[in-house]
Short mmCIF file of C-alpha atoms in Angstrom, two decimals:
data_model
loop_
_atom_site.label_atom_id
_atom_site.label_comp_id
_atom_site.label_asym_id
_atom_site.label_seq_id
_atom_site.Cartn_x
_atom_site.Cartn_y
_atom_site.Cartn_z
CA UNK A 1 -23.29 115.90 67.16
CA UNK A 2 -25.07 119.14 66.07
CA UNK A 3 -23.51 120.79 63.01
CA UNK A 4 -23.72 124.54 63.27
CA UNK A 5 -22.63 127.06 60.76
CA UNK A 6 -21.83 130.52 62.28
CA UNK A 7 -22.13 133.35 59.91
CA UNK A 8 -20.71 136.85 61.15
CA UNK A 9 -18.27 139.36 59.70
CA UNK A 10 -16.86 139.92 63.19
CA UNK A 11 -13.93 137.58 63.87
CA UNK A 12 -14.33 137.88 67.63
CA UNK A 13 -17.96 136.73 67.37
CA UNK A 14 -16.99 133.63 65.36
CA UNK A 15 -14.35 132.93 67.83
CA UNK A 16 -16.56 133.15 70.95
CA UNK A 17 -19.20 131.13 69.23
CA UNK A 18 -16.87 128.46 68.04
CA UNK A 19 -15.60 127.93 71.44
CA UNK A 20 -18.76 128.04 73.13
CA UNK A 21 -20.16 125.33 70.97
CA UNK A 22 -16.98 123.30 71.43
CA UNK A 23 -19.12 120.10 71.75
CA UNK A 24 -20.68 120.76 68.25
CA UNK A 25 -19.21 120.58 64.93
CA UNK A 26 -19.07 124.30 63.92
CA UNK A 27 -18.05 125.76 60.72
CA UNK A 28 -17.81 129.42 60.08
CA UNK A 29 -18.42 132.10 57.31
CA UNK A 30 -17.55 135.75 57.27
CA UNK A 31 -20.08 136.90 54.89
CA UNK A 32 -23.57 136.03 53.32
CA UNK A 33 -22.14 134.69 49.96
CA UNK A 34 -19.68 132.43 51.76
CA UNK A 35 -22.46 131.23 54.09
CA UNK A 36 -24.50 130.23 50.88
CA UNK A 37 -21.53 128.20 49.58
CA UNK A 38 -20.98 126.48 52.89
CA UNK A 39 -24.62 125.64 53.19
CA UNK A 40 -24.54 124.34 49.42
CA UNK A 41 -21.57 122.26 50.28
CA UNK A 42 -23.23 120.76 53.30
CA UNK A 43 -26.40 121.57 54.97
CA UNK A 44 -25.81 122.11 58.69
CA UNK A 45 -28.26 121.35 61.49
CA UNK A 46 -28.54 124.86 62.73
CA UNK A 47 -27.41 128.36 61.32
CA UNK A 48 -26.50 131.20 63.48
CA UNK A 49 -26.68 134.27 61.20
CA UNK A 50 -25.73 137.90 61.73
CA UNK A 51 -28.15 140.41 60.17
CA UNK A 52 -25.79 143.19 59.48
CA UNK A 53 -23.09 142.15 57.18
CA UNK A 54 -21.16 143.60 54.13
CA UNK A 55 -22.46 142.35 50.82
CA UNK A 56 -25.31 139.88 51.16
CA UNK A 57 -27.14 140.67 54.35
CA UNK A 58 -28.31 138.12 56.91
CA UNK A 59 -31.97 138.63 56.13
CA UNK A 60 -31.10 138.20 52.34
CA UNK A 61 -29.40 134.81 53.19
CA UNK A 62 -32.40 133.96 55.25
CA UNK A 63 -34.82 134.66 52.39
CA UNK A 64 -32.78 132.64 50.01
CA UNK A 65 -32.66 129.73 52.41
CA UNK A 66 -36.48 129.72 52.82
CA UNK A 67 -37.03 129.74 48.99
CA UNK A 68 -34.91 126.66 48.61
CA UNK A 69 -36.80 123.33 49.32
CA UNK A 70 -33.73 121.76 50.65
CA UNK A 71 -32.99 124.57 53.27
CA UNK A 72 -36.64 125.79 53.89
CA UNK A 73 -36.93 124.11 57.09
CA UNK A 74 -33.30 124.85 58.34
CA UNK A 75 -33.40 126.31 61.88
CA UNK A 76 -31.77 129.77 61.73
CA UNK A 77 -31.01 131.85 64.90
CA UNK A 78 -30.39 135.55 64.00
CA UNK A 79 -27.64 137.23 65.79
CA UNK A 80 -27.82 140.83 65.77
CA UNK A 81 -26.58 144.05 67.26
CA UNK A 82 -29.66 145.85 66.22
CA UNK A 83 -32.23 145.06 68.77
CA UNK A 84 -34.75 146.92 66.55
CA UNK A 85 -38.33 145.74 66.29
CA UNK A 86 -38.36 146.26 62.52
CA UNK A 87 -35.57 143.96 61.89
CA UNK A 88 -36.72 141.34 63.99
CA UNK A 89 -40.15 141.50 62.79
CA UNK A 90 -38.93 141.15 59.29
CA UNK A 91 -36.59 138.10 60.35
CA UNK A 92 -39.52 136.47 61.90
CA UNK A 93 -41.62 137.12 58.77
CA UNK A 94 -39.13 135.51 56.47
CA UNK A 95 -38.98 132.60 58.90
CA UNK A 96 -36.12 132.97 61.55
CA UNK A 97 -36.60 130.41 64.39
CA UNK A 98 -35.07 132.63 67.15
CA UNK A 99 -32.86 135.63 67.77
CA UNK A 100 -30.09 136.53 70.05
CA UNK A 101 -28.95 140.26 70.64
CA UNK A 102 -25.42 141.27 70.96
CA UNK A 103 -23.78 141.60 73.28
CA UNK A 104 -24.78 138.01 73.94
CA UNK A 105 -24.29 135.40 76.60
CA UNK A 106 -22.36 132.52 75.03
CA UNK A 107 -24.22 129.97 77.33
CA UNK A 108 -27.56 131.26 76.44
CA UNK A 109 -26.65 131.01 72.72
CA UNK A 110 -25.50 127.49 73.43
CA UNK A 111 -28.85 126.60 74.94
CA UNK A 112 -30.83 128.20 72.16
CA UNK A 113 -28.93 126.26 69.53
CA UNK A 114 -29.66 123.06 71.32
CA UNK A 115 -33.24 124.08 71.76
CA UNK A 116 -33.87 124.71 68.05
CA UNK A 117 -31.76 121.59 66.97
CA UNK A 118 -34.10 119.56 69.41
CA UNK A 119 -37.27 121.19 68.03
CA UNK A 120 -36.26 120.27 64.59
CA UNK A 121 -35.47 116.64 65.44
CA UNK A 122 -38.86 116.41 67.21
CA UNK A 123 -40.73 117.92 64.34
CA UNK B 1 25.80 183.52 30.02
CA UNK B 2 23.03 184.52 32.10
CA UNK B 3 20.90 182.11 30.20
CA UNK B 4 23.22 179.38 30.90
CA UNK B 5 23.12 180.04 34.67
CA UNK B 6 19.24 180.16 34.69
CA UNK B 7 18.97 176.86 32.78
CA UNK B 8 21.60 175.28 35.43
CA UNK B 9 19.53 176.60 38.29
CA UNK B 10 16.36 175.15 36.79
CA UNK B 11 17.87 171.78 36.36
CA UNK B 12 19.24 172.00 39.88
CA UNK B 13 15.80 172.74 41.24
CA UNK B 14 14.33 169.91 39.24
CA UNK B 15 16.81 167.41 40.50
CA UNK B 16 16.25 168.75 43.97
CA UNK B 17 12.51 168.30 43.62
CA UNK B 18 12.87 164.80 42.33
CA UNK B 19 15.26 163.92 45.03
CA UNK B 20 12.79 165.21 47.56
CA UNK B 21 9.99 163.31 45.99
CA UNK B 22 12.02 160.00 45.86
CA UNK B 23 13.05 160.48 49.58
CA UNK B 24 9.22 161.10 50.34
CA UNK B 25 8.36 157.80 48.59
CA UNK B 26 10.85 156.00 50.49
CA UNK B 27 9.89 157.34 53.73
CA UNK B 28 6.14 156.68 53.17
CA UNK B 29 7.02 153.01 51.93
CA UNK B 30 9.20 152.43 54.97
CA UNK B 31 6.55 153.75 57.38
CA UNK B 32 4.04 151.56 55.79
CA UNK B 33 6.24 148.62 55.82
CA UNK B 34 6.84 149.28 59.43
CA UNK B 35 3.25 149.58 60.12
CA UNK B 36 2.49 146.27 58.24
CA UNK B 37 5.27 144.58 60.27
CA UNK B 38 3.82 145.84 63.41
CA UNK B 39 0.19 144.97 62.38
CA UNK B 40 1.58 141.38 61.69
CA UNK B 41 3.40 141.07 64.96
CA UNK B 42 0.21 142.29 66.76
CA UNK B 43 -1.96 139.92 64.77
CA UNK B 44 0.46 137.07 65.66
CA UNK B 45 0.38 137.88 69.32
CA UNK B 46 -3.41 138.25 69.27
CA UNK B 47 -3.64 134.83 67.59
CA UNK B 48 -1.49 133.47 70.31
CA UNK B 49 -3.56 134.71 73.14
CA UNK B 50 -7.12 134.12 71.72
CA UNK B 51 -7.41 130.31 72.41
CA UNK B 52 -6.21 130.80 75.95
CA UNK B 53 -8.70 133.60 76.62
CA UNK B 54 -11.54 131.53 74.86
CA UNK B 55 -10.56 128.42 77.09
CA UNK B 56 -10.76 130.59 80.16
CA UNK B 57 -14.44 132.00 79.00
CA UNK B 58 -15.46 128.37 78.46
CA UNK B 59 -14.01 126.86 81.74
CA UNK B 60 -14.62 129.83 83.70
CA UNK B 61 -11.24 129.84 85.08
CA UNK B 62 -8.41 132.36 84.75
CA UNK B 63 -4.90 130.94 84.01
CA UNK B 64 -2.27 132.24 86.03
CA UNK B 65 -0.07 133.08 82.93
CA UNK B 66 -2.86 135.34 81.64
CA UNK B 67 -2.71 137.35 84.68
CA UNK B 68 1.16 137.47 84.98
CA UNK B 69 1.81 138.24 81.44
CA UNK B 70 3.66 141.66 80.76
CA UNK B 71 5.17 143.42 77.81
CA UNK B 72 3.86 142.82 74.23
CA UNK B 73 2.13 139.47 75.30
CA UNK B 74 0.44 141.46 78.18
CA UNK B 75 -0.76 144.17 75.85
CA UNK B 76 -2.06 141.61 73.45
CA UNK B 77 -4.03 140.03 76.22
CA UNK B 78 -5.59 143.31 77.27
CA UNK B 79 -6.37 144.08 73.65
CA UNK B 80 -8.05 140.88 72.91
CA UNK B 81 -9.86 140.79 76.20
CA UNK B 82 -11.41 144.18 75.49
CA UNK B 83 -12.58 142.98 71.84
CA UNK B 84 -14.21 139.96 73.32
CA UNK B 85 -15.72 142.02 76.21
CA UNK B 86 -17.53 144.28 73.58
CA UNK B 87 -19.44 141.07 72.38
CA UNK B 88 -20.61 139.41 75.52
CA UNK B 89 -22.68 139.80 78.62
CA UNK B 90 -23.45 137.55 81.63
CA UNK B 91 -20.87 135.28 83.09
CA UNK B 92 -18.46 135.49 79.97
CA UNK B 93 -18.44 139.42 80.44
CA UNK B 94 -17.68 139.15 84.08
CA UNK B 95 -14.92 136.67 83.65
CA UNK B 96 -13.28 138.93 81.01
CA UNK B 97 -13.59 142.00 83.20
CA UNK B 98 -12.06 140.03 86.18
CA UNK B 99 -9.18 139.20 83.68
CA UNK B 100 -8.64 142.91 83.19
CA UNK B 101 -8.97 143.67 86.85
CA UNK B 102 -6.64 141.05 88.02
CA UNK B 103 -4.09 142.13 85.49
CA UNK B 104 -4.27 145.70 86.81
CA UNK B 105 -5.69 147.00 83.55
CA UNK B 106 -8.94 148.35 85.22
CA UNK B 107 -6.73 150.64 87.42
CA UNK B 108 -4.40 151.53 84.49
CA UNK B 109 -7.66 152.48 82.38
CA UNK B 110 -8.94 154.64 85.22
CA UNK B 111 -5.55 156.32 85.32
CA UNK B 112 -5.73 156.80 81.62
CA UNK B 113 -8.97 158.80 81.96
CA UNK B 114 -6.90 161.46 83.65
CA UNK B 115 -4.46 161.93 80.74
CA UNK B 116 -4.33 165.40 79.12
CA UNK B 117 -4.87 164.09 75.58
CA UNK B 118 -8.61 163.79 74.81
CA UNK B 119 -8.26 160.64 72.64
CA UNK B 120 -6.79 158.75 75.54
CA UNK B 121 -9.68 159.87 77.76
CA UNK B 122 -12.11 158.82 75.19
CA UNK B 123 -10.65 155.29 74.89
CA UNK B 124 -10.54 155.03 78.47
CA UNK B 125 -14.17 156.01 78.72
CA UNK B 126 -15.14 153.35 76.21
CA UNK B 127 -13.19 150.71 78.07
CA UNK B 128 -14.52 151.68 81.46
CA UNK B 129 -17.95 151.28 79.97
CA UNK B 130 -17.01 147.81 78.93
CA UNK B 131 -15.58 146.97 82.31
CA UNK B 132 -18.63 148.29 83.91
CA UNK B 133 -17.35 147.63 87.45
CA UNK B 134 -18.50 150.16 90.30
CA UNK B 135 -15.05 151.91 90.13
CA UNK B 136 -15.07 152.21 86.46
CA UNK B 137 -18.79 153.75 86.65
CA UNK B 138 -17.64 156.26 89.15
CA UNK B 139 -14.77 157.53 86.98
CA UNK B 140 -17.25 157.57 83.89
CA UNK B 141 -19.60 159.86 85.88
CA UNK B 142 -16.74 162.14 86.70
CA UNK B 143 -15.72 162.37 82.92
CA UNK B 144 -19.44 162.91 81.94
CA UNK B 145 -19.98 165.84 84.44
CA UNK B 146 -16.43 167.31 84.46
CA UNK B 147 -14.35 166.66 81.37
CA UNK B 148 -13.59 169.70 79.31
CA UNK B 149 -13.85 167.66 75.95
CA UNK B 150 -17.33 167.35 74.50
CA UNK B 151 -16.19 164.16 72.73
CA UNK B 152 -15.06 162.50 75.96
CA UNK B 153 -18.24 163.42 77.60
CA UNK B 154 -20.39 162.02 74.78
CA UNK B 155 -18.26 158.73 74.87
CA UNK B 156 -18.79 158.52 78.69
CA UNK B 157 -22.46 159.06 78.26
CA UNK B 158 -22.80 156.32 75.77
CA UNK B 159 -20.62 154.04 78.02
CA UNK B 160 -22.84 154.82 81.04
CA UNK B 161 -25.69 153.60 78.82
CA UNK B 162 -23.84 150.12 78.74
CA UNK B 163 -23.58 149.70 82.42
CA UNK B 164 -26.24 148.31 84.50
CA UNK B 165 -26.33 150.40 87.69
CA UNK B 166 -29.20 152.75 88.87
CA UNK B 167 -26.38 155.26 89.68
CA UNK B 168 -25.55 155.56 85.99
CA UNK B 169 -29.06 156.91 85.13
CA UNK B 170 -28.86 159.42 87.89
CA UNK B 171 -25.48 160.68 86.60
CA UNK B 172 -26.86 160.94 82.99
CA UNK B 173 -29.84 163.08 84.23
CA UNK B 174 -27.45 165.17 86.36
CA UNK B 175 -25.47 165.89 83.22
CA UNK B 176 -28.56 167.90 81.95
CA UNK B 177 -27.92 170.38 84.94
CA UNK B 178 -24.56 171.01 83.66
CA UNK B 179 -22.83 174.45 83.88
CA UNK B 180 -23.73 175.27 80.10
CA UNK B 181 -26.41 174.29 77.80
CA UNK B 182 -25.71 171.17 75.50
CA UNK B 183 -23.02 170.07 77.96
CA UNK B 184 -23.88 166.60 76.64
CA UNK B 185 -26.39 166.48 73.69
CA UNK B 186 -29.92 165.77 74.98
CA UNK B 187 -30.25 162.89 72.35
CA UNK B 188 -27.22 161.20 73.71
CA UNK B 189 -28.32 161.40 77.13
CA UNK B 190 -31.69 160.04 76.21
CA UNK B 191 -30.51 157.20 74.07
CA UNK B 192 -28.12 156.18 76.94
CA UNK B 193 -30.97 156.23 79.29
CA UNK B 194 -33.18 154.10 77.10
CA UNK B 195 -30.26 151.61 76.52
CA UNK B 196 -30.25 151.37 80.46
CA UNK B 197 -33.87 150.21 80.28
CA UNK B 198 -35.69 149.27 83.48
CA UNK B 199 -32.62 150.12 85.64
CA UNK B 200 -33.06 153.78 84.68
CA UNK B 201 -36.56 153.96 85.98
CA UNK B 202 -35.81 154.98 89.65
CA UNK B 203 -33.76 157.82 88.19
CA UNK B 204 -36.41 158.77 85.68
CA UNK B 205 -39.20 158.83 88.21
CA UNK B 206 -37.05 161.09 90.33
CA UNK B 207 -36.23 163.53 87.42
CA UNK B 208 -39.74 163.54 86.15
CA UNK B 209 -41.12 164.61 89.71
CA UNK B 210 -38.27 167.35 89.95
CA UNK B 211 -39.61 170.67 88.34
CA UNK B 212 -36.39 172.57 88.68
CA UNK B 213 -34.96 171.80 85.43
CA UNK B 214 -37.64 171.65 82.82
CA UNK B 215 -35.45 170.04 80.05
CA UNK B 216 -34.63 167.07 82.45
CA UNK B 217 -38.16 166.79 83.68
CA UNK B 218 -39.52 166.55 80.10
CA UNK B 219 -37.03 164.06 78.96
CA UNK B 220 -37.66 161.76 82.10
CA UNK B 221 -41.31 161.93 81.60
CA UNK B 222 -41.02 161.15 77.80
CA UNK B 223 -38.69 158.13 78.69
CA UNK B 224 -40.98 156.85 81.28
CA UNK B 225 -43.56 156.55 78.56
CA UNK B 226 -41.28 154.95 76.03
CA UNK B 227 -40.35 152.46 78.77
CA UNK B 228 -43.89 151.68 79.46
CA UNK B 229 -43.52 152.43 83.30
CA UNK B 230 -47.11 152.09 84.30
CA UNK B 231 -46.58 152.68 88.00
CA UNK B 232 -45.27 156.21 87.11
CA UNK B 233 -48.82 157.10 86.09
CA UNK B 234 -49.30 159.65 88.97
CA UNK B 235 -46.05 161.36 88.09
CA UNK B 236 -46.93 161.81 84.64
CA UNK B 237 -50.24 163.06 85.67
CA UNK B 238 -48.53 165.83 87.81
CA UNK B 239 -46.14 166.58 84.91
CA UNK B 240 -49.31 167.18 82.66
CA UNK B 241 -50.20 170.11 84.83
CA UNK B 242 -46.65 171.64 84.78
CA UNK B 243 -46.44 175.47 83.95
CA UNK B 244 -43.70 174.47 81.38
CA UNK B 245 -45.27 173.63 78.03
CA UNK B 246 -42.28 171.18 77.10
CA UNK B 247 -43.06 169.16 80.27
CA UNK B 248 -46.88 169.09 79.41
CA UNK B 249 -46.09 167.90 76.03
CA UNK B 250 -43.86 165.07 77.33
CA UNK B 251 -46.52 164.20 79.71
CA UNK B 252 -49.25 163.96 77.05
CA UNK B 253 -46.96 161.84 74.73
CA UNK B 254 -46.12 159.65 77.69
CA UNK B 255 -49.83 159.04 78.36
CA UNK B 256 -50.20 158.00 74.65
CA UNK B 257 -47.28 155.39 75.09
CA UNK B 258 -48.62 154.06 78.46
CA UNK B 259 -52.09 153.58 77.01
CA UNK B 260 -54.02 153.92 80.34
CA UNK B 261 -57.61 155.09 79.76
CA UNK B 262 -57.53 156.76 83.16
CA UNK B 263 -55.63 159.42 81.59
CA UNK B 264 -58.51 160.46 79.21
CA UNK B 265 -59.88 163.23 81.37
CA UNK B 266 -56.48 164.82 81.71
CA UNK B 267 -55.90 164.47 78.02
CA UNK B 268 -59.19 165.97 77.31
CA UNK B 269 -58.23 168.91 79.54
CA UNK B 270 -55.06 169.47 77.37
CA UNK B 271 -57.33 169.73 74.28
CA UNK B 272 -58.71 173.04 75.57
CA UNK B 273 -58.03 176.08 73.30
CA UNK B 274 -55.90 178.03 75.71
CA UNK B 275 -53.23 175.22 75.48
CA UNK B 276 -50.30 175.34 73.36
CA UNK B 277 -51.02 173.83 69.72
CA UNK B 278 -48.24 171.44 70.04
CA UNK B 279 -49.57 169.94 73.40
CA UNK B 280 -53.20 169.93 71.88
CA UNK B 281 -51.94 168.12 68.78
CA UNK B 282 -50.17 165.47 70.81
CA UNK B 283 -53.13 165.16 73.25
CA UNK B 284 -55.38 164.28 70.33
CA UNK B 285 -52.87 161.75 69.17
CA UNK B 286 -52.56 160.22 72.42
CA UNK B 287 -56.42 160.08 72.81
CA UNK B 288 -56.31 158.12 69.48
CA UNK B 289 -54.02 155.55 71.18
CA UNK B 290 -56.18 155.25 74.15
CA UNK B 291 -59.33 154.64 71.94
CA UNK B 292 -61.62 155.70 74.76
CA UNK B 293 -65.14 156.56 73.42
CA UNK B 294 -65.49 159.24 76.13
CA UNK B 295 -62.98 161.50 74.21
CA UNK B 296 -65.38 161.64 71.01
CA UNK B 297 -67.12 164.84 71.93
CA UNK B 298 -63.90 166.58 72.87
CA UNK B 299 -62.10 165.43 69.60
CA UNK B 300 -65.10 166.48 67.60
CA UNK B 301 -64.69 170.04 68.79
CA UNK B 302 -61.19 170.13 67.45
CA UNK B 303 -62.00 169.06 63.97
CA UNK B 304 -62.65 172.96 63.03
CA UNK B 305 -59.40 173.90 64.69
CA UNK B 306 -57.35 176.29 62.62
CA UNK B 307 -54.14 174.47 63.42
CA UNK B 308 -53.84 171.63 60.91
CA UNK B 309 -52.06 169.03 63.13
CA UNK B 310 -54.54 169.50 65.85
CA UNK B 311 -57.67 168.89 63.44
CA UNK B 312 -55.93 166.29 61.50
CA UNK B 313 -54.74 164.17 64.75
CA UNK B 314 -58.30 164.78 66.06
CA UNK B 315 -59.93 163.23 63.00
CA UNK B 316 -57.50 160.39 63.09
CA UNK B 317 -58.05 159.71 66.67
CA UNK B 318 -61.88 159.72 66.04
CA UNK B 319 -61.42 157.20 63.31
CA UNK B 320 -59.45 155.10 65.74
CA UNK B 321 -62.34 155.01 68.40
CA UNK B 322 -64.58 152.72 66.34
CA UNK B 323 -68.33 152.99 65.90
CA UNK B 324 -68.51 156.12 68.17
CA UNK B 325 -65.92 157.96 66.26
CA UNK B 326 -67.11 156.87 62.77
CA UNK B 327 -70.45 158.35 63.63
CA UNK B 328 -69.12 161.59 64.56
CA UNK B 329 -66.98 161.73 61.34
CA UNK B 330 -69.72 160.77 59.09
CA UNK B 331 -71.89 163.48 60.74
CA UNK B 332 -68.99 166.07 60.24
CA UNK B 333 -68.22 165.05 56.82
CA UNK B 334 -71.66 165.95 55.61
CA UNK B 335 -70.86 169.57 56.50
CA UNK B 336 -68.52 171.89 54.90
CA UNK B 337 -65.18 173.75 55.66
CA UNK B 338 -61.90 172.20 57.02
CA UNK B 339 -63.79 170.09 59.49
CA UNK B 340 -65.59 168.13 56.79
CA UNK B 341 -62.21 167.87 54.94
CA UNK B 342 -60.50 166.37 57.88
CA UNK B 343 -63.45 164.00 58.60
CA UNK B 344 -63.51 162.86 54.98
CA UNK B 345 -59.78 162.30 54.96
CA UNK B 346 -60.03 160.14 58.25
CA UNK B 347 -63.08 158.12 56.80
CA UNK B 348 -61.04 157.39 53.66
CA UNK B 349 -58.24 155.75 55.70
CA UNK B 350 -58.57 152.41 57.19
CA UNK B 351 -58.90 152.46 60.93
CA UNK B 352 -55.19 151.76 62.70
CA UNK B 353 -54.95 148.57 64.32
CA UNK B 354 -55.10 148.97 68.09
CA UNK B 355 -51.91 150.42 69.52
CA UNK B 356 -49.94 149.79 66.45
CA UNK B 357 -50.36 152.54 64.00
CA UNK B 358 -50.16 156.08 65.33
CA UNK B 359 -51.54 158.77 63.06
CA UNK B 360 -49.50 160.49 60.49
CA UNK B 361 -48.50 163.45 62.61
CA UNK B 362 -47.45 161.54 65.52
CA UNK B 363 -45.44 163.90 67.74
CA UNK B 364 -41.74 163.16 67.41
CA UNK B 365 -40.51 160.77 70.09
CA UNK B 366 -37.05 160.89 71.58
CA UNK B 367 -36.13 157.33 70.55
CA UNK B 368 -37.35 153.70 70.54
CA UNK B 369 -36.74 151.66 73.66
CA UNK B 370 -34.15 148.91 73.00
CA UNK B 371 -34.52 146.45 75.91
CA UNK B 372 -31.17 145.01 76.30
CA UNK B 373 -29.99 142.67 78.76
CA UNK B 374 -27.38 143.87 81.28
CA UNK B 375 -23.82 143.29 80.54
CA UNK B 376 -22.84 142.19 83.91
CA UNK B 377 -24.23 138.98 85.35
CA UNK B 378 -23.42 139.85 89.06
CA UNK B 379 -24.92 142.53 90.91
CA UNK B 380 -22.94 144.76 93.17
CA UNK B 381 -19.17 145.32 93.60
CA UNK B 382 -16.92 142.45 92.81
#
């Protein structure tokens, strides 16, 4: 079972992703600080991370994860309403593994989660 | 005696004021309590319907009770469905839109778009954009072109940018022909067309070929460039010869975005001294993007231009040309006057990476393309 942490301030997105990934073990966090606490408590296999959140932004969370040796290789999929090149470029520069733009296709997201988790296991 | 009466009246007034204040407090508190109660009830109902809807999305089957529910529960289903609809695309979107259609909500929302209150019509426009069915798109087009409220028209334009039908792009462009200028702000229309992405291209090609409305033609040409529609090259080339300077400016900018070197002779033609300074400046910028050595001599001729943006962009474009441009700049830098100053400035800057860094005075573009996936998975009417 793949353990997934979904980080998004939007309850509807958390609901949709949680139900879409029903075969996975899903935890949720509604902001960046809560996400960091959840990851510190138990490192998941994949993190789905919204960029635009109140408080600690998704990119900051990603930066902190990459700076920590324990989570440096943790697969992260950015989930963002901002399809802007600059954000995604920065996300990739920090070390995001993939991204999905909102509005998103739940099935496509599930496939991407499985793909990054499989890559991590293979690598 | 009169003093006593005055004091009594004053006390009476104070007491009345205090009573009124207390009454206001009580009414405010009661209203807040009622609102909280209503919110809690609504939240509880939403919580009840969420799992059912999410199961439907996952299993791709709509339960009978979801379609039949009426009253508060029915309203909760509609509310939550719209919230989810705003977040998803593809099959999940189609299923949720079908929930609303089978519940009769799509028809209700289309009816809501005719209400006399602008707020209701705005909400209807937003919801119709989320549903994105052919009927909804048709009603959105009517709101965009005919609604008396500017706010409703703007919401309708944005909503049309969310739906994936070529007809939406034609309607958006038609709104620029409206009865009065600024019927819908041009920026809103351009942004909605960019949101449509490639599905807007047929309408944009048509708009770019149609000289009757220069504003519409200029916007269509600009957007074809931003969407990198290379087959539209000939349309853009014709627009570059337009009698309207705004259309020529858009065409020159589009050539810069398309990055095709066969546009070099046309752009060199637009550098001529008889051309508008804004067009000449944009042509110099575009030639810098094309990095075609054939433009070196024409750009050199612009270095002494009295218009700062023209000379500056020409120098930057020469710097982007590589060795040929560098030689011209070095030669000009040895002279004096403004041409030498521009050449020296360009030589002092590192050459921009191919196609990535436009010169400092890049002509303002309408917006950045955001290539979004269409919301609806299925094409055509349901």
